[in-house]
Amino acid sequence: MTGKLNVGIIGCGGIAHGKHLPSLKKLEEVKLVAFCDIDLAKAEKAAKEYGTSDASVYEDYKELLADPSIDVVHVLTPNISHAEISIAALEADKHVMCEKPMAKTYKEAKQMADTAKRTGKKLTIGYNNRFRPDSQHLYKVCQQGDLGEVYFAKAHAIRRRAVPTWGVFLDEEKQGGGPLIDIGTHALDLTLWMMDNYQPKSVMGNVYHQLGKKKDAANAWGPWDPEKFTVEDSAFGFITMQNGATIVLEASWALNTLDIDESKCSLSGTEGGADMKGGLRINGEKFSKLYQTDVELDAGGVAFYDGKSESDADLEARLWIECLINDTEPIVKPAQALVVTQILEAIYESAKTGNAIYFE
């Protein structure tokens, strides 16, 4: 592709303003030309702050997709509509960046991946934690083989009391779940990416509704409404991969613990290990002695693709746009995000049935 890319935004809420719009606005290759939200005032506000002088605003995403001049669409809506809108955008000849998780269900996510493959349009999912400095460095460590074969890992997504009380986060029908599908999805994506292992064999899961019904609870964003808290407050999964590797996934918005970590992973391999607790730490054994290396990520000298130091959101946006211009694969591939959704759905199903879920 040559020239500037015309980008349309569908969903002009918190994630649009907090992540996508500021980062896209910085890119010379991008023109933010269309904004859509079911609350037209939100679309108008976003257009005024970030759009071109002649940017269009819509209440109906189908009207935005009917504009043939739009090259790229960012789908930033509640989980329930990710698949519907993304598939329609791909069919309308648009490239698509869809916020995480890929979709509410595995079936929907697979339809998204299949549509992208059939139409030849690019599709990526907003797993921005891959683009943090510690994630970028650890990925290179793993790719180089310094940890050997990673056969045990933990995916961490634990908050002590940080339940999002706005929007539809507490609505199971619109979101598909709570912390597992909201922040657990980030931790699982990060872990699978580091392991470069996307072949699950089985899943056991437990889901808890223990603290969500408490009234006047302590919370980072103020007390939640127990009557509206229809999703889980905690979920845990035990995942076995086809090669025998084990992943423990922990996700919670509210848990009585001081062991707090979010969007992080711990890895144990045949040659070494790593974790992101209090910074990036690499451990192993040399000359019959154990060692630990604390990686200095702020000291310079760490190359992020082209040597630039950027925020994770800025790097994610830039590399996404560059993959469209250069016709290369996106960093977050649909097939990878599809496995994340498959495993999350299996954890919910296992918790519901009390049985292990086995994959073909």
Coordinates of C-alpha atoms in Angstrom, one line a residue:
M1 CA 0.0 0.0 0.0
T2 CA 1.2 3.5 -0.7
G3 CA 0.3 6.9 0.6
K4 CA -1.6 7.5 3.8
L5 CA -4.0 5.0 5.2
N6 CA -7.6 6.1 6.0
V7 CA -8.6 4.7 9.4
G8 CA -12.1 4.4 10.8
I9 CA -12.8 3.9 14.5
I10 CA -15.8 1.8 15.6
G11 CA -16.3 2.3 19.3
C12 CA -15.2 5.7 20.8
G13 CA -15.1 4.8 24.5
G14 CA -12.3 4.4 27.0
I15 CA -10.0 2.1 25.1
A16 CA -10.2 4.3 22.0
H17 CA -9.1 7.4 23.9
G18 CA -6.8 5.7 26.3
K19 CA -4.8 3.7 23.8
H20 CA -5.6 3.7 20.1
L21 CA -6.4 7.3 19.1
P22 CA -3.4 9.0 20.8
S23 CA -1.0 6.4 19.2
L24 CA -2.6 6.5 15.7
K25 CA -2.6 10.3 15.8
K26 CA 1.2 10.3 16.0
L27 CA 1.7 8.3 12.8
E28 CA 2.3 10.3 9.6
E29 CA 1.0 7.4 7.5
V30 CA -2.4 7.6 9.1
K31 CA -5.5 9.8 8.6
L32 CA -8.3 9.3 11.1
V33 CA -11.3 9.9 8.8
A34 CA -14.3 8.2 10.4
F35 CA -15.7 7.6 13.9
C36 CA -18.7 5.5 14.9
D37 CA -20.4 4.9 18.3
I38 CA -23.9 4.1 19.3
D39 CA -23.6 7.2 21.4
L40 CA -23.2 9.8 18.6
A41 CA -21.8 12.4 21.1
K42 CA -18.8 10.1 21.7
A43 CA -18.1 9.8 18.0
E44 CA -18.3 13.5 17.6
K45 CA -16.0 14.2 20.5
A46 CA -13.4 11.7 19.2
A47 CA -13.6 13.2 15.7
K48 CA -13.1 16.7 17.0
E49 CA -10.1 15.7 19.1
Y50 CA -8.3 13.3 16.7
G51 CA -10.0 13.3 13.3
T52 CA -9.3 15.2 10.1
S53 CA -11.1 18.4 9.5
D54 CA -13.7 16.6 7.3
A55 CA -13.9 13.4 9.4
S56 CA -17.3 11.6 9.3
V57 CA -19.3 10.5 12.3
Y58 CA -21.8 7.6 12.5
E59 CA -24.1 5.8 14.8
D60 CA -24.3 2.7 12.6
Y61 CA -21.1 0.9 11.8
K62 CA -22.5 -0.4 8.6
E63 CA -22.6 3.1 7.2
L64 CA -19.0 3.6 8.1
L65 CA -18.0 0.4 6.4
A66 CA -19.9 1.4 3.2
D67 CA -17.3 4.1 2.6
P68 CA -14.8 2.6 0.1
S69 CA -12.1 5.2 0.9
I70 CA -11.5 3.6 4.4
D71 CA -8.6 1.2 4.4
V72 CA -8.4 0.2 8.0
V73 CA -11.0 -0.2 10.8
H74 CA -10.3 -0.5 14.5
V75 CA -13.0 -2.4 16.4
L76 CA -13.1 -1.1 19.9
T77 CA -16.5 -2.2 21.1
P78 CA -17.8 -4.6 23.9
N79 CA -16.8 -8.3 23.3
I80 CA -20.2 -9.3 22.1
S81 CA -19.9 -7.4 18.9
H82 CA -16.2 -8.0 18.1
A83 CA -16.9 -10.8 15.6
E84 CA -20.0 -9.3 14.0
I85 CA -18.3 -6.0 13.2
S86 CA -14.8 -7.4 12.4
I87 CA -16.3 -9.9 9.9
A88 CA -18.4 -7.2 8.3
A89 CA -15.3 -5.0 8.0
L90 CA -13.2 -7.7 6.4
E91 CA -16.0 -8.4 4.0
A92 CA -16.1 -4.7 3.2
D93 CA -12.5 -4.9 2.1
K94 CA -11.0 -3.3 5.2
H95 CA -8.0 -4.4 7.3
V96 CA -9.0 -4.9 10.9
M97 CA -7.5 -4.3 14.3
C98 CA -9.9 -5.7 16.9
E99 CA -9.4 -5.1 20.6
K100 CA -8.8 -8.1 22.8
P101 CA -10.2 -10.7 23.4
M102 CA -10.6 -11.8 19.8
A103 CA -14.3 -12.7 20.4
K104 CA -16.8 -13.8 23.0
T105 CA -16.7 -17.4 21.8
Y106 CA -14.2 -19.7 19.9
K107 CA -16.8 -20.2 17.2
E108 CA -17.0 -16.5 16.5
A109 CA -13.2 -16.1 16.7
K110 CA -12.7 -18.8 14.1
Q111 CA -15.2 -17.2 11.8
M112 CA -13.1 -14.0 12.1
A113 CA -9.9 -15.9 11.2
D114 CA -11.6 -17.7 8.4
T115 CA -13.0 -14.5 6.9
A116 CA -9.6 -12.8 7.0
K117 CA -8.0 -15.7 5.2
R118 CA -10.7 -15.9 2.6
T119 CA -10.8 -12.2 1.9
G120 CA -7.1 -11.7 2.0
K121 CA -7.4 -8.8 4.4
K122 CA -5.2 -8.5 7.5
L123 CA -6.6 -9.0 10.9
T124 CA -4.9 -8.5 14.2
I125 CA -5.9 -8.4 17.9
G126 CA -5.0 -5.8 20.5
Y127 CA -2.7 -7.7 22.8
N128 CA -0.6 -4.6 23.5
N129 CA 1.4 -6.2 26.4
R130 CA 3.6 -8.0 23.9
F131 CA 5.0 -4.6 23.1
R132 CA 6.2 -3.6 26.5
P133 CA 10.0 -3.4 26.9
D134 CA 10.2 -6.4 29.3
S135 CA 8.0 -8.5 27.0
Q136 CA 10.1 -7.6 23.9
H137 CA 13.3 -8.5 25.6
L138 CA 12.1 -11.7 27.1
Y139 CA 10.7 -12.8 23.7
K140 CA 14.2 -12.4 22.2
V141 CA 15.6 -14.4 25.1
C142 CA 13.1 -17.2 24.4
Q143 CA 13.6 -17.1 20.6
Q144 CA 17.4 -17.4 21.1
G145 CA 16.8 -20.5 23.1
D146 CA 18.4 -19.3 26.3
L147 CA 15.6 -20.9 28.4
G148 CA 15.7 -24.1 26.4
E149 CA 12.3 -25.9 26.1
V150 CA 9.8 -24.1 28.4
Y151 CA 7.7 -26.9 30.0
F152 CA 6.2 -25.0 32.9
A153 CA 4.7 -21.5 33.0
K154 CA 2.4 -19.3 34.9
A155 CA 0.2 -16.6 33.4
H156 CA -0.5 -13.9 36.0
A157 CA -3.5 -11.6 36.0
I158 CA -4.2 -10.9 39.6
R159 CA -5.6 -7.7 41.1
R160 CA -6.3 -7.4 44.8
R161 CA -9.3 -4.9 44.4
A162 CA -9.6 -3.4 41.0
V163 CA -13.0 -4.2 39.5
P164 CA -13.9 -2.0 36.5
T165 CA -17.3 -0.6 37.4
W166 CA -18.0 1.4 34.2
G167 CA -19.4 0.3 30.8
V168 CA -20.4 -3.3 30.4
F169 CA -17.5 -5.0 32.2
L170 CA -19.8 -6.7 34.8
D171 CA -22.3 -7.8 32.2
E172 CA -21.8 -11.5 31.3
E173 CA -24.1 -11.3 28.3
K174 CA -22.1 -8.5 26.6
Q175 CA -18.6 -9.5 27.7
G176 CA -18.7 -13.3 28.0
G177 CA -17.0 -13.2 31.4
G178 CA -15.1 -11.2 33.9
P179 CA -11.4 -11.0 34.7
L180 CA -10.6 -14.2 32.8
I181 CA -11.7 -12.9 29.5
D182 CA -10.7 -9.3 30.3
I183 CA -7.1 -9.5 31.8
G184 CA -6.5 -13.2 31.9
T185 CA -6.5 -13.1 28.1
H186 CA -3.5 -10.7 28.1
A187 CA -1.5 -13.0 30.5
L188 CA -2.3 -16.1 28.5
D189 CA -1.4 -14.5 25.2
L190 CA 1.9 -13.3 26.6
T191 CA 2.7 -16.8 27.9
L192 CA 1.8 -18.7 24.8
W193 CA 3.8 -16.2 22.7
M194 CA 6.9 -16.6 24.8
M195 CA 6.6 -20.4 24.7
D196 CA 5.8 -20.3 21.0
N197 CA 3.4 -23.1 21.8
Y198 CA -0.2 -23.0 20.4
Q199 CA -1.2 -26.7 20.7
P200 CA -3.4 -27.2 23.8
K201 CA -4.3 -30.8 24.8
S202 CA -6.6 -30.3 27.8
V203 CA -7.9 -27.8 30.3
M204 CA -9.2 -27.9 33.8
G205 CA -10.8 -24.8 35.2
N206 CA -12.4 -23.3 38.3
V207 CA -14.5 -20.0 38.3
Y208 CA -15.5 -18.2 41.5
H209 CA -18.3 -15.7 42.4
Q210 CA -17.1 -15.1 45.9
L211 CA -16.5 -11.4 46.4
G212 CA -18.7 -9.9 43.7
K213 CA -21.7 -10.0 45.9
K214 CA -20.2 -7.9 48.7
K215 CA -21.7 -4.5 49.3
D216 CA -19.7 -1.3 49.8
A217 CA -16.5 -3.2 48.9
A218 CA -13.1 -1.5 48.8
N219 CA -12.2 -1.0 45.1
A220 CA -9.9 1.1 43.1
W221 CA -12.8 2.7 41.2
G222 CA -15.3 2.8 44.1
P223 CA -17.7 0.1 45.2
W224 CA -19.4 -2.1 42.6
D225 CA -23.1 -2.8 42.4
P226 CA -23.5 -6.5 43.5
E227 CA -26.8 -6.7 41.6
K228 CA -25.0 -5.9 38.3
F229 CA -21.9 -8.1 39.0
T230 CA -23.0 -11.0 36.9
V231 CA -19.5 -12.2 35.9
E232 CA -16.9 -14.1 37.9
D233 CA -14.5 -12.3 40.3
S234 CA -11.8 -15.0 39.9
A235 CA -10.9 -17.8 37.6
F236 CA -8.1 -20.3 37.4
G237 CA -7.0 -22.7 34.7
F238 CA -4.7 -25.7 34.5
I239 CA -3.6 -26.1 30.9
T240 CA -1.7 -29.1 29.4
M241 CA -0.2 -28.7 26.0
Q242 CA 0.3 -31.5 23.5
N243 CA 4.0 -31.6 24.1
G244 CA 3.4 -32.1 27.8
A245 CA 4.1 -28.5 28.9
T246 CA 1.9 -27.1 31.7
I247 CA 0.5 -23.6 32.1
V248 CA -1.2 -22.3 35.2
L249 CA -3.5 -19.3 34.5
E250 CA -4.7 -17.1 37.3
A251 CA -7.0 -14.2 36.8
S252 CA -8.9 -12.1 39.3
W253 CA -10.3 -8.5 39.7
A254 CA -10.8 -9.1 43.5
L255 CA -8.8 -11.6 45.5
N256 CA -7.6 -11.5 49.1
T257 CA -3.9 -11.7 48.3
L258 CA -0.8 -9.5 48.4
D259 CA 0.7 -11.4 45.5
I260 CA -0.4 -9.0 42.7
D261 CA 0.7 -9.3 39.1
E262 CA -1.1 -8.4 35.9
S263 CA -0.3 -9.2 32.3
K264 CA 2.9 -11.1 33.3
C265 CA 4.3 -14.6 33.0
S266 CA 6.8 -16.8 34.7
L267 CA 8.7 -19.4 32.6
S268 CA 10.6 -22.5 33.5
G269 CA 12.7 -24.2 30.8
T270 CA 15.3 -26.9 30.5
E271 CA 18.2 -24.3 30.3
G272 CA 16.9 -21.5 32.4
G273 CA 13.9 -19.6 33.7
A274 CA 12.4 -16.1 33.8
D275 CA 9.8 -14.0 35.5
M276 CA 8.5 -10.5 35.4
K277 CA 8.1 -10.0 39.2
G278 CA 9.5 -6.7 40.2
G279 CA 11.2 -6.3 36.9
L280 CA 12.4 -8.8 34.3
R281 CA 14.6 -11.6 35.9
I282 CA 16.5 -14.4 34.2
N283 CA 17.7 -17.3 36.2
G284 CA 19.8 -20.4 35.5
E285 CA 22.8 -22.5 36.2
K286 CA 26.4 -22.0 35.1
F287 CA 29.6 -23.8 36.1
S288 CA 27.7 -25.7 38.9
K289 CA 26.4 -22.4 40.3
L290 CA 22.9 -20.8 40.2
Y291 CA 22.6 -17.3 38.9
Q292 CA 20.0 -14.6 38.6
T293 CA 20.2 -11.6 36.2
D294 CA 18.0 -8.5 36.7
V295 CA 17.6 -7.0 33.2
E296 CA 18.2 -3.2 33.2
L297 CA 15.5 -2.2 30.7
D298 CA 15.9 1.5 31.3
A299 CA 19.7 1.6 30.8
G300 CA 19.5 1.8 27.0
G301 CA 21.0 -0.6 24.5
V302 CA 17.8 -2.6 24.1
A303 CA 16.7 -2.7 20.5
F304 CA 13.0 -2.7 19.9
Y305 CA 12.8 -3.7 16.2
D306 CA 14.4 -0.4 14.9
G307 CA 16.0 0.8 18.1
K308 CA 13.3 3.3 19.1
S309 CA 12.0 3.5 22.7
E310 CA 8.2 3.8 22.5
S311 CA 5.3 3.1 24.7
D312 CA 3.7 -0.3 24.2
A313 CA 0.6 1.3 22.6
D314 CA 2.7 3.5 20.3
L315 CA 4.8 0.5 19.2
E316 CA 1.7 -1.7 18.7
A317 CA 0.1 0.9 16.5
R318 CA 3.2 1.7 14.5
L319 CA 4.0 -2.0 13.7
W320 CA 0.4 -2.6 12.8
I321 CA 0.4 0.2 10.3
E322 CA 3.8 -0.8 8.9
C323 CA 2.7 -4.3 8.3
L324 CA -0.2 -2.9 6.1
I325 CA 2.2 -0.6 4.2
N326 CA 4.8 -3.3 3.7
D327 CA 2.4 -6.2 3.3
T328 CA 3.9 -8.3 6.0
E329 CA 2.3 -10.4 8.8
P330 CA 1.0 -8.6 11.9
I331 CA 2.9 -9.3 15.2
V332 CA -0.4 -10.7 16.7
K333 CA -1.6 -13.3 14.2
P334 CA -5.3 -14.4 14.1
A335 CA -4.3 -18.0 14.6
Q336 CA -2.5 -17.2 17.8
A337 CA -5.4 -15.1 19.2
L338 CA -7.8 -17.9 18.2
V339 CA -6.0 -20.4 20.5
V340 CA -6.2 -17.9 23.4
T341 CA -10.0 -17.7 23.0
Q342 CA -10.2 -21.4 22.6
I343 CA -8.5 -22.0 26.0
L344 CA -10.4 -19.3 27.8
E345 CA -13.7 -20.8 26.7
A346 CA -12.5 -24.2 27.8
I347 CA -11.8 -22.9 31.3
Y348 CA -15.3 -21.5 31.6
E349 CA -16.7 -24.8 30.2
S350 CA -14.7 -26.9 32.6
A351 CA -15.8 -24.9 35.6
K352 CA -19.4 -25.2 34.5
T353 CA -19.3 -29.0 34.0
G354 CA -16.6 -30.0 36.5
N355 CA -14.9 -32.0 33.8
A356 CA -11.6 -31.6 31.9
I357 CA -12.0 -30.3 28.4
Y358 CA -10.0 -32.1 25.7
F359 CA -9.1 -30.7 22.3
E360 CA -9.0 -32.6 19.1

